[in-house]
Amino acid sequence: MEIRLKINRKNGLHIRMGAAFISFLQSLIPDKEKLQRTYVIYNGKKVQANNLLSLVALKIKQGDEFTLVLDEDTDRKTVEQIQAFFNQAASEDTRQTETDRLLMENSVTLHEAVSSIPNGIIVVNKENVIIYVNKAAAELLEKEPQDILNRRADEVIPHSCLHKILQTGKTEITEKQQINHYTVITTRSPILLNDQIIGAVAIFQDISSIEKISKELNEVKELQEKLNLVLQSVTDLIGLTDEKGDFIFSNEGMDKLLKKREGKRNIREIIGKTGWEDLIRRRNPFMKVTKHKGQSFITKVNPVIVEKEIRGTVATMTPLDDVKQLLEKIDIMEQRTRYLEQELSKHKGLSSAFHKIIGNSETLKDALTIADKVAKTHSTVLITGESGTGKELVARAIHEASPRKNHPFIRVNCAAIPPQLMESELFGYEKGAFTGAYKTHRGKFELADKGTIFLDEIGDLNLELQGKLLRVLQEKEIVRIGGFSTIHLDVRVIAATNRDLAKMVEEGTFREDLYYRLNVVPIHLPPLRARKEDIPLLVEAFRVELNARLGKNIKGYEKGFIEALCNYHWPGNIRELQNIMERLFNLADGDYLLCKDLPHYISNPHAPDSSKGQEETIVLSKDKPLHEYEKQIFAYACQFYPSFNQLAKSLGITHKTAASKIRKYKLEHLVGKKYQGD
């Protein structure tokens, strides 16, 4: 029930009138629970009617109206009594009025001051019921003030001890406490009147930031102690100088050296005047081997630059003998580490280098298991599989999982480089070896020294180059074109092809000795149609990658989308799937990929193709030369195959021949035209 009321008193709802009103309400509503559910609403603020501090803080002035909300309907007589309380004539004693004004001003000032302090304050009465809470305390408890007032403190505050203060009357000072995610120091005190406990107050100080700063200071102090210990413990001679070169810190080793020199404690005494001037002028680190009393040191001086000004230097001097011993130890440790890595690899799964290869099919796992095992060795690997199955990705993974991972991985596409240039690309040439050779050129094998060379499309090498490659594999050395010196190499060879090398050996287009030299560890990658259970994983991986690369936000796929992809035979394998996904991303209008956006040969593979049945007739004429008919045949065939490799297979020719003819007749724009639904 709501009752509209108006203040007629000159000083408004001041503290004395508020206390009288609460006393009046208590006589009208003896039920304490109902009284706690009685509110005053003024200017959008709602407070409990029996909370004096909150009531006075509303600052209701003379002539202002407010609403009294009762828990339940009441009789007319009670309503009239409440209205009569506020409608009394303003016949107040002048002295009393002035007293009320002062009380009101002091009360409001005190309330505002207490509400604004950064420490949390909670006041309870003798029943341990909260009668006041300031803003800081409400924030610590992460509640609104109206959800805290008139509730027992032990219900609102975890581990509250205010009830103990009410029992003992003893003050507890600076007790550490955890409230929500805040660390606070709590002070609790009783409130006494005539030596009687009428309530208690708790003051909370948030020390979370202080603890954080204290922790950081301790960490800095600990770091400083560790740094000092390190500087004093190392065998290197270490010193810090000011901008003039005078030493302001030196460890024990540097101290001994400076005392032996019996000169000024200045870095010039060590690196010389010229070295110091060069360091100041260039602002680059100084490094050279210096000798002192017959002992050699590797001396390094680094400038300390603050706001583009040199404020000092850091000097280190390492005994040359110590460096030699250290290098020997590092070599031993590297050998030990390699041994332990090899032993550890026997007891765990695939190397992390293979994790970027997506798929869980058994056929793929079998291939990757072989690749992982051979990666630890230096043997030659031959990777076979159709175009687009990921041969280069596996080759890179073998390199990254091998002891050569910190050395170069050089890729050579044997099908993309003209035969007349292939030899110089592989083995390099000397200056003046032929017209245009203005400087010495290092070949791919030389660039791959200590690392791995990946010979992609190895089946496209001509027989002459095959013989030279065989010699390199057997002798582990090359001679540049136009050169005479033998260059010894340590290169791991990984070859790849989508062609049947064994068949090429039978046909005489590939050397048998080179084939067996390459085929030390064969790895065959299955086509995508043989591992269709991997398609959902690949699609999801492409979705994440393309979202990041193209700035899209594709969230998923329409029902039936994945099924349509799984039902397609994928002649172009993973590369074709990746291209289809990128095409769909670029054409997508919404957040999901739809079946209707798929090419028709994937979304509806059984639909009749209007292009079929329209056979193109080649008319023979004595006026046309043979190459015209050849061009006509290739122009027709290009439209139905998305790659040179598939077109070559359909015509029964080599990939190299197909590519050469298509480029000769400038038919590249027709490749895959009808295959893609254009």
XYZ file of C-alpha atoms in Angstrom:
678
model
C 0.000 0.000 0.000
C 1.326 3.483 -0.926
C 0.553 6.710 0.979
C 1.439 10.139 -0.461
C 2.759 12.471 2.258
C 3.981 16.072 2.407
C 6.438 17.755 4.795
C 5.170 21.015 6.365
C 7.979 21.506 8.878
C 10.355 24.387 8.178
C 13.539 22.266 8.325
C 11.958 19.405 6.378
C 12.467 15.822 7.509
C 15.284 16.610 9.955
C 16.938 14.177 12.328
C 14.648 14.841 15.314
C 11.522 14.556 13.186
C 12.881 11.394 11.519
C 13.487 9.809 14.915
C 9.968 10.815 16.028
C 8.536 9.351 12.805
C 10.335 6.023 13.306
C 9.102 5.880 16.909
C 5.589 6.684 15.646
C 5.812 3.888 13.039
C 7.015 1.385 15.633
C 3.918 2.122 17.703
C 1.676 1.696 14.642
C 3.476 -1.416 13.291
C 4.757 -3.483 16.224
C 5.681 -6.396 13.914
C 9.432 -5.892 13.258
C 9.458 -7.936 10.050
C 6.630 -5.853 8.574
C 8.385 -2.706 9.700
C 11.543 -3.774 7.840
C 9.455 -4.072 4.678
C 8.208 -0.498 5.010
C 9.961 1.963 2.663
C 10.137 5.664 1.886
C 10.495 6.638 -1.800
C 11.750 10.115 -2.698
C 13.299 11.373 -5.944
C 13.755 7.798 -7.222
C 15.560 6.660 -4.048
C 14.109 3.913 -1.872
C 15.177 3.423 1.777
C 13.854 1.517 4.785
C 11.507 3.715 6.776
C 13.006 2.630 10.096
C 16.636 3.458 9.143
C 17.225 6.929 10.593
C 20.544 7.651 8.842
C 19.217 6.652 5.434
C 15.959 8.510 6.010
C 17.648 11.797 6.949
C 20.116 11.397 4.031
C 17.191 11.783 1.594
C 17.176 15.536 2.508
C 13.386 15.959 2.153
C 12.659 19.719 2.375
C 9.582 21.670 3.489
C 6.792 21.393 0.928
C 8.285 18.238 -0.723
C 6.121 15.162 -1.237
C 7.238 11.572 -0.772
C 5.661 8.106 -0.725
C 5.392 5.746 2.218
C 5.130 2.109 1.075
C 3.563 -0.312 3.581
C 3.953 -4.080 3.411
C 0.188 -4.601 3.302
C -3.058 -2.636 3.205
C -4.091 -0.896 6.436
C -7.249 0.731 7.737
C -8.244 4.325 7.007
C -7.738 5.391 10.614
C -4.031 4.400 10.529
C -3.554 6.222 7.223
C -5.132 9.377 8.699
C -2.856 9.133 11.755
C 0.232 8.964 9.527
C -0.975 11.896 7.413
C -1.780 13.908 10.531
C 1.780 13.387 11.773
C 3.185 15.209 8.738
C 0.303 17.728 8.340
C 0.847 19.338 11.733
C 1.072 23.120 11.534
C 4.570 24.565 11.471
C 4.161 26.318 14.813
C 7.647 25.551 15.996
C 9.735 27.296 18.569
C 12.355 29.470 16.867
C 15.144 28.148 19.085
C 14.035 24.581 18.486
C 13.869 25.207 14.735
C 17.423 26.528 14.718
C 18.549 23.538 16.776
C 16.909 21.162 14.294
C 18.575 22.950 11.405
C 22.002 22.597 12.981
C 21.335 18.948 13.770
C 20.221 18.358 10.203
C 23.253 20.090 8.681
C 25.666 18.224 10.915
C 23.882 14.925 10.304
C 23.932 15.342 6.515
C 27.542 16.547 6.551
C 28.588 13.584 8.667
C 26.626 11.192 6.461
C 28.192 12.560 3.260
C 31.672 12.500 4.757
C 31.318 8.909 5.978
C 29.770 7.821 2.666
C 32.645 9.327 0.673
C 35.646 7.938 2.560
C 37.450 5.109 0.725
C 37.264 2.739 3.685
C 34.161 0.583 4.077
C 31.989 1.206 7.168
C 29.192 -1.013 8.502
C 27.195 -0.245 11.666
C 24.984 -2.813 13.456
C 22.556 -2.411 16.344
C 22.604 -4.539 19.466
C 20.697 -7.301 17.608
C 23.568 -7.476 15.071
C 21.270 -6.043 12.375
C 22.977 -3.694 9.897
C 21.595 -0.157 10.246
C 24.194 1.672 8.147
C 26.498 0.827 5.229
C 28.529 3.298 3.168
C 29.307 3.109 -0.555
C 32.812 1.623 -0.139
C 31.510 -1.225 2.040
C 28.738 -2.011 -0.458
C 31.336 -2.217 -3.254
C 33.530 -4.568 -1.212
C 30.523 -6.824 -0.566
C 29.485 -6.443 -4.227
C 25.870 -5.685 -3.247
C 23.485 -2.757 -3.364
C 23.035 -0.898 -0.024
C 19.297 -1.764 0.153
C 20.233 -5.475 -0.084
C 22.454 -5.101 3.006
C 20.493 -2.841 5.373
C 18.235 -4.426 8.016
C 19.906 -7.822 7.585
C 22.025 -9.656 10.136
C 25.735 -9.004 9.664
C 26.649 -12.698 9.860
C 24.302 -13.355 6.908
C 25.865 -10.689 4.682
C 29.587 -10.684 5.586
C 31.551 -13.944 5.386
C 33.154 -14.841 8.734
C 31.681 -11.741 10.413
C 32.742 -11.336 14.037
C 30.577 -8.330 14.972
C 28.376 -10.523 17.175
C 31.478 -11.306 19.277
C 32.137 -7.566 19.690
C 28.534 -7.141 20.896
C 29.129 -9.909 23.468
C 32.624 -8.984 24.690
C 32.641 -5.213 24.182
C 36.338 -5.460 23.163
C 37.855 -3.695 20.162
C 39.676 -5.775 17.511
C 42.268 -3.810 15.537
C 43.776 -4.548 12.089
C 42.656 -8.104 11.492
C 43.303 -9.407 7.979
C 40.237 -10.766 6.204
C 39.225 -11.951 2.719
C 35.955 -10.550 1.337
C 35.095 -11.828 -2.135
C 38.318 -11.220 -4.139
C 39.443 -8.321 -1.928
C 42.031 -8.533 0.836
C 41.027 -6.157 3.661
C 42.167 -5.118 7.133
C 39.198 -4.942 9.484
C 38.850 -2.925 12.695
C 35.810 -3.704 14.869
C 34.654 -1.605 17.840
C 31.598 -1.578 20.151
C 29.292 1.467 20.343
C 28.570 2.390 23.967
C 25.885 4.589 25.533
C 25.847 5.024 29.308
C 28.261 2.093 29.544
C 25.765 -0.082 27.673
C 26.556 -1.713 24.282
C 24.002 -0.430 21.791
C 25.772 -1.581 18.615
C 29.088 -2.095 16.846
C 30.985 -0.678 13.886
C 33.337 -2.414 11.424
C 35.803 -0.464 9.267
C 37.298 -2.225 6.219
C 40.463 -1.031 4.465
C 41.106 -2.621 1.059
C 44.790 -3.549 0.912
C 44.672 -5.560 -2.325
C 46.651 -2.918 -4.215
C 49.043 -2.473 -1.283
C 49.677 -6.211 -1.173
C 50.277 -6.219 -4.920
C 52.778 -3.349 -4.637
C 54.418 -5.048 -1.662
C 54.697 -8.274 -3.624
C 56.208 -6.423 -6.582
C 58.693 -4.648 -4.302
C 59.691 -7.966 -2.749
C 60.106 -9.448 -6.236
C 62.257 -6.487 -7.295
C 64.334 -6.829 -4.118
C 64.688 -10.559 -4.682
C 65.637 -9.949 -8.323
C 68.245 -7.385 -7.237
C 69.734 -9.857 -4.767
C 69.822 -12.561 -7.436
C 71.393 -10.175 -9.940
C 74.100 -9.187 -7.455
C 74.717 -12.855 -6.696
C 74.955 -13.660 -10.411
C 77.339 -10.787 -11.095
C 79.582 -11.876 -8.236
C 79.359 -15.595 -9.089
C 80.172 -15.609 -12.817
C 83.734 -16.066 -13.945
C 83.375 -13.211 -16.443
C 84.725 -9.809 -15.440
C 81.749 -7.434 -15.300
C 81.628 -3.700 -14.696
C 79.226 -0.768 -15.059
C 80.471 2.731 -15.898
C 78.985 6.215 -15.984
C 78.803 8.389 -19.112
C 82.475 9.375 -18.650
C 83.654 5.767 -18.532
C 84.420 5.728 -14.779
C 83.490 2.419 -13.120
C 80.567 2.677 -10.675
C 80.257 -1.094 -10.158
C 82.622 -3.988 -10.717
C 82.477 -7.596 -9.608
C 85.349 -9.339 -7.882
C 87.089 -10.408 -11.101
C 86.973 -6.918 -12.618
C 88.190 -5.416 -9.314
C 91.288 -7.604 -9.365
C 92.104 -6.625 -12.954
C 91.697 -2.900 -12.248
C 93.971 -3.143 -9.194
C 96.652 -4.898 -11.263
C 96.621 -2.088 -13.835
C 97.226 0.508 -11.083
C 95.627 3.270 -13.147
C 92.366 5.151 -13.138
C 89.267 3.052 -12.772
C 88.102 3.974 -16.274
C 87.048 1.814 -19.242
C 89.549 3.708 -21.449
C 92.331 1.902 -19.594
C 90.983 -1.376 -20.992
C 89.744 -0.602 -24.529
C 91.945 2.394 -25.230
C 91.120 5.984 -26.084
C 90.373 5.175 -29.746
C 87.967 2.357 -28.811
C 86.113 4.623 -26.373
C 85.789 7.463 -28.895
C 84.543 5.041 -31.556
C 81.926 3.642 -29.141
C 80.674 7.136 -28.210
C 80.558 8.290 -31.822
C 78.851 5.247 -33.361
C 76.856 4.193 -30.283
C 77.419 0.602 -31.307
C 78.727 -2.167 -29.018
C 82.524 -2.473 -28.886
C 83.995 -5.978 -29.124
C 87.582 -7.176 -29.579
C 90.141 -9.512 -28.067
C 92.320 -7.655 -25.549
C 95.404 -8.812 -23.628
C 96.242 -7.988 -20.008
C 99.290 -9.389 -18.177
C 99.642 -12.143 -20.794
C 96.007 -13.257 -20.528
C 93.579 -12.868 -23.449
C 89.977 -11.753 -22.997
C 86.962 -11.322 -25.268
C 86.030 -7.772 -24.255
C 82.531 -6.414 -24.973
C 81.322 -2.921 -24.055
C 77.659 -2.015 -24.665
C 76.434 1.594 -24.369
C 73.448 2.314 -22.072
C 71.236 4.789 -23.967
C 68.402 6.613 -22.187
C 66.331 9.169 -24.114
C 68.898 9.139 -26.942
C 71.749 10.014 -24.549
C 74.569 7.703 -23.449
C 74.268 7.378 -19.677
C 76.926 4.729 -19.185
C 78.196 1.363 -20.403
C 78.188 -2.307 -19.438
C 81.553 -4.015 -19.864
C 82.171 -7.777 -19.826
C 85.500 -9.555 -20.234
C 85.513 -13.305 -20.833
C 88.786 -15.284 -20.585
C 89.449 -16.795 -24.026
C 90.405 -20.162 -22.524
C 87.013 -20.312 -20.768
C 85.234 -19.783 -24.091
C 87.106 -22.663 -25.688
C 86.230 -24.948 -22.787
C 82.614 -23.795 -22.913
C 82.333 -24.569 -26.627
C 83.662 -28.059 -25.985
C 81.092 -28.564 -23.207
C 78.286 -27.237 -25.421
C 79.261 -29.690 -28.146
C 79.156 -32.564 -25.643
C 75.777 -31.368 -24.302
C 74.352 -31.088 -27.821
C 75.387 -34.662 -28.554
C 73.844 -35.790 -25.258
C 70.651 -33.826 -25.969
C 70.301 -35.369 -29.420
C 70.733 -38.819 -27.907
C 68.119 -38.146 -25.209
C 65.704 -36.717 -27.793
C 66.080 -39.846 -29.872
C 65.482 -42.057 -26.829
C 62.491 -39.982 -25.736
C 60.930 -40.093 -29.203
C 60.740 -43.864 -28.884
C 58.277 -43.490 -26.007
C 55.950 -40.779 -27.281
C 53.702 -40.058 -30.275
C 54.353 -38.061 -33.394
C 56.651 -35.054 -33.178
C 54.944 -31.679 -32.777
C 56.168 -30.779 -36.276
C 53.494 -33.142 -37.669
C 50.632 -31.626 -35.627
C 49.867 -29.078 -38.359
C 48.937 -31.951 -40.712
C 45.195 -32.424 -40.216
C 43.680 -35.901 -40.156
C 42.960 -38.984 -38.032
C 42.501 -41.618 -40.741
C 44.535 -44.782 -40.405
C 46.057 -44.451 -43.890
C 47.348 -40.954 -43.086
C 48.589 -42.015 -39.633
C 50.556 -44.892 -41.177
C 52.281 -42.492 -43.588
C 53.027 -39.925 -40.858
C 54.385 -42.603 -38.505
C 56.958 -43.578 -41.135
C 57.756 -39.888 -41.721
C 58.212 -39.276 -37.983
C 60.586 -42.220 -37.636
C 62.692 -41.312 -40.659
C 62.869 -37.638 -39.581
C 65.389 -38.577 -36.856
C 67.753 -40.040 -39.469
C 69.620 -38.565 -42.439
C 68.270 -41.000 -45.053
C 66.861 -39.922 -48.408
C 63.046 -39.920 -48.561
C 60.747 -40.285 -51.589
C 57.194 -38.954 -51.057
C 54.615 -40.065 -53.605
C 50.980 -39.156 -54.017
C 48.576 -37.298 -56.248
C 48.729 -33.529 -56.690
C 47.292 -31.641 -53.730
C 47.797 -34.379 -51.106
C 50.261 -32.305 -49.058
C 53.647 -33.713 -50.061
C 55.491 -30.453 -49.384
C 53.793 -30.112 -45.972
C 55.058 -33.572 -44.974
C 58.533 -32.759 -46.291
C 58.669 -29.594 -44.160
C 57.468 -31.546 -41.115
C 60.232 -34.137 -41.630
C 62.783 -31.307 -41.750
C 61.382 -29.551 -38.654
C 61.362 -32.829 -36.708
C 64.943 -33.642 -37.703
C 68.290 -32.631 -36.166
C 68.635 -30.260 -39.163
C 65.630 -28.123 -38.146
C 67.819 -25.090 -37.340
C 69.349 -25.154 -40.820
C 67.859 -24.244 -44.243
C 64.930 -25.997 -45.921
C 65.307 -25.331 -49.662
C 62.467 -26.200 -52.072
C 63.042 -26.769 -55.787
C 60.118 -27.309 -58.186
C 61.681 -29.394 -60.945
C 58.649 -28.896 -63.207
C 58.668 -25.093 -62.980
C 62.306 -24.421 -63.984
C 63.278 -24.745 -67.671
C 65.726 -27.637 -68.310
C 68.440 -25.292 -69.613
C 68.427 -23.391 -66.312
C 67.945 -26.329 -63.945
C 71.635 -27.282 -63.691
C 72.730 -23.776 -62.709
C 69.832 -23.544 -60.233
C 70.796 -26.798 -58.564
C 74.589 -26.579 -58.594
C 75.363 -22.857 -59.160
C 77.957 -21.290 -61.466
C 81.233 -19.392 -61.303
C 81.690 -15.820 -62.419
C 82.289 -15.728 -66.196
C 81.046 -19.283 -66.742
C 78.764 -18.007 -69.526
C 77.457 -14.756 -70.966
C 75.646 -12.822 -68.255
C 77.420 -14.588 -65.352
C 78.730 -11.387 -63.805
C 79.191 -12.910 -60.360
C 79.425 -16.280 -58.676
C 76.032 -17.874 -58.008
C 75.474 -20.470 -55.267
C 73.110 -23.259 -56.265
C 70.231 -24.715 -54.263
C 72.321 -27.646 -53.018
C 74.979 -25.309 -51.686
C 72.324 -23.130 -49.987
C 70.889 -26.239 -48.323
C 74.214 -27.285 -46.749
C 73.650 -28.744 -43.233
C 69.920 -28.618 -43.970
C 67.373 -30.235 -46.294
C 66.661 -29.865 -50.018
C 63.173 -30.762 -51.236
C 63.081 -31.795 -54.915
C 59.402 -31.493 -55.866
C 58.137 -33.094 -59.116
C 61.408 -35.060 -59.422
C 59.905 -37.053 -62.309
C 60.156 -33.998 -64.586
C 63.992 -33.930 -64.543
C 65.572 -34.832 -67.888
C 67.925 -37.806 -68.140
C 71.097 -35.699 -68.282
C 70.306 -33.923 -65.036
C 69.238 -37.216 -63.465
C 72.793 -38.506 -63.987
C 74.342 -35.413 -62.397
C 71.933 -35.600 -59.474
C 72.871 -39.251 -58.927
C 76.541 -38.287 -58.634
C 75.719 -35.628 -56.033
C 73.720 -38.125 -53.980
C 76.522 -40.706 -54.128
C 79.582 -38.471 -53.702
C 78.047 -35.779 -51.436
C 79.799 -33.065 -53.472
C 79.163 -30.650 -56.340
C 81.158 -28.592 -58.844
C 79.711 -25.269 -59.958
C 79.266 -24.687 -63.707
C 82.512 -23.196 -65.003
C 84.319 -24.148 -61.813
C 87.026 -26.675 -60.943
C 86.867 -26.868 -57.135
C 84.890 -29.630 -55.506
C 82.466 -28.431 -52.831
C 81.651 -31.030 -50.178
C 78.126 -30.880 -48.838
C 76.042 -32.308 -46.019
C 72.506 -32.179 -47.424
C 69.496 -34.353 -46.668
C 67.443 -35.017 -49.848
C 63.646 -35.362 -49.832
C 62.090 -35.941 -53.267
C 58.429 -35.942 -54.233
C 56.399 -36.832 -57.306
C 52.851 -37.506 -58.414
C 54.068 -39.771 -61.192
C 54.758 -43.516 -61.274
C 58.555 -43.588 -61.232
C 58.701 -47.382 -61.439
C 56.710 -47.251 -64.685
C 58.948 -44.451 -65.967
C 61.980 -46.669 -65.249
C 60.411 -49.407 -67.404
C 59.730 -46.855 -70.162
C 63.313 -45.577 -69.986
C 62.367 -42.007 -69.038
C 63.807 -42.236 -65.519
C 67.178 -43.696 -64.485
C 66.868 -46.952 -62.592
C 69.963 -46.267 -60.430
C 68.609 -42.827 -59.434
C 65.210 -44.325 -58.645
C 66.719 -46.808 -56.178
C 68.986 -44.092 -54.753
C 65.937 -41.903 -54.023
C 63.594 -44.679 -52.942
C 65.466 -45.414 -49.677
C 62.433 -44.626 -47.483
C 59.221 -44.382 -49.558
C 56.210 -42.571 -48.088
C 52.913 -42.655 -49.963
C 50.285 -40.049 -49.111
C 46.715 -41.270 -49.668
C 44.339 -39.211 -51.853
C 41.521 -37.378 -50.087
C 38.906 -39.796 -51.467
C 40.687 -42.578 -49.528
C 40.484 -40.679 -46.206
C 37.064 -39.027 -46.320
C 36.723 -39.216 -42.533
C 39.314 -36.406 -42.435
C 37.180 -34.020 -44.525
C 35.215 -32.555 -41.537
C 38.514 -31.893 -39.709
C 40.058 -30.231 -42.761
C 36.943 -28.106 -43.367
C 36.974 -26.878 -39.755
C 40.705 -26.090 -39.932
C 40.169 -24.110 -43.152
C 37.216 -22.279 -41.547
C 39.396 -21.039 -38.671
C 42.282 -20.110 -40.989
C 40.104 -18.299 -43.556
C 38.187 -16.397 -40.868
C 41.489 -14.979 -39.654
C 42.983 -14.372 -43.099
C 39.912 -12.911 -44.820
C 38.472 -11.061 -41.821
C 35.255 -13.138 -41.923
C 33.131 -14.569 -39.099
C 31.785 -17.821 -40.536
C 30.389 -19.763 -37.561
C 29.379 -23.063 -39.154
C 27.672 -24.897 -41.976
C 24.167 -25.685 -43.150
C 22.858 -29.189 -42.524
C 23.998 -31.451 -45.349
C 26.995 -29.249 -46.238
C 29.651 -31.610 -44.824
C 27.817 -34.651 -46.247
C 27.925 -33.135 -49.730
C 31.677 -32.569 -49.421
C 32.225 -36.135 -48.180
C 30.275 -37.588 -51.124
C 32.477 -35.837 -53.712
C 35.499 -37.734 -55.128
C 37.993 -34.793 -54.926
C 40.293 -35.346 -57.917
C 42.269 -32.252 -56.839
C 42.577 -33.564 -53.257
C 43.223 -31.189 -50.313
C 44.281 -28.300 -52.566
C 40.931 -28.490 -54.356
C 39.054 -28.588 -51.026
C 40.987 -25.552 -49.782
C 40.224 -23.620 -52.968
C 36.513 -24.503 -52.781
C 36.398 -23.304 -49.150
C 38.107 -19.998 -49.998
C 35.675 -19.484 -52.882
C 32.691 -20.101 -50.549
C 34.096 -17.695 -47.934
C 34.391 -14.941 -50.506
C 30.831 -15.483 -51.765
C 29.148 -16.034 -48.366
C 26.566 -13.407 -47.349
C 25.779 -14.692 -43.842
C 27.489 -16.422 -40.937
C 26.985 -19.962 -42.279
C 28.143 -21.763 -45.421
C 25.181 -23.040 -47.474
C 24.776 -26.063 -49.719
C 23.400 -23.905 -52.532
C 26.721 -22.034 -52.737
C 28.638 -25.248 -53.479
C 29.527 -25.958 -57.122
C 26.748 -27.962 -58.782
C 28.990 -30.987 -59.353
C 29.399 -31.253 -55.556
C 25.947 -30.206 -54.279
C 24.047 -32.214 -56.946
C 26.449 -34.723 -58.503
C 23.653 -36.828 -60.069
C 21.989 -33.929 -61.902
C 22.203 -34.129 -65.707
C 24.936 -31.920 -67.152
C 23.722 -29.880 -70.095
C 27.234 -29.893 -71.449
C 27.200 -33.679 -71.760
C 25.763 -35.159 -74.855
C 26.814 -32.207 -76.929
C 29.750 -33.856 -78.573
C 32.095 -31.529 -80.357
C 32.915 -32.745 -83.822
C 36.344 -32.238 -85.302
C 36.034 -31.886 -89.084
C 39.037 -33.002 -91.055
C 40.130 -30.748 -93.882
C 43.077 -30.896 -96.230
C 43.502 -27.147 -95.740
C 44.348 -27.453 -92.023
C 47.785 -28.527 -90.724
C 48.167 -31.109 -87.947
C 48.860 -28.545 -85.187
C 45.430 -26.942 -85.800
C 43.690 -30.240 -85.020
C 45.950 -30.673 -81.976
C 44.984 -27.212 -80.734
C 41.301 -28.041 -81.250
C 41.638 -31.258 -79.231
C 43.396 -29.524 -76.328
C 40.913 -26.611 -76.352
C 38.037 -29.075 -75.985
C 39.723 -31.237 -73.309
C 40.901 -28.278 -71.164
C 37.332 -27.314 -70.288
C 36.600 -30.534 -68.395
C 39.698 -30.877 -66.160
C 40.798 -28.525 -63.330
C 44.519 -29.355 -63.581
C 47.201 -30.188 -66.114
C 47.856 -33.469 -64.324
C 44.286 -34.771 -64.687
C 44.088 -33.596 -68.302
C 47.360 -35.403 -69.068
C 46.064 -38.641 -67.535
C 42.849 -38.474 -69.577
C 44.784 -37.973 -72.836
C 47.432 -40.571 -71.964
C 50.343 -38.145 -72.122
C 52.817 -36.817 -69.555
C 52.107 -33.867 -67.307
C 55.046 -32.027 -68.872
C 53.708 -32.523 -72.421
C 50.216 -31.366 -71.460
C 51.537 -28.213 -69.787
C 53.784 -27.437 -72.757
C 50.984 -27.816 -75.330
C 48.491 -25.717 -73.346
C 51.000 -22.892 -72.941
C 51.997 -23.162 -76.612
C 48.397 -22.681 -77.789
C 47.615 -20.121 -75.003
C 44.687 -22.174 -73.661
C 45.288 -21.598 -69.921
C 42.041 -19.610 -69.590
C 39.994 -22.658 -70.652
C 41.355 -25.048 -67.982
C 38.495 -26.297 -65.771
C 35.914 -23.959 -67.346
C 33.055 -26.476 -67.465
C 34.422 -28.378 -64.477
C 33.787 -25.271 -62.352
C 30.323 -24.758 -63.748
C 31.099 -21.601 -65.765
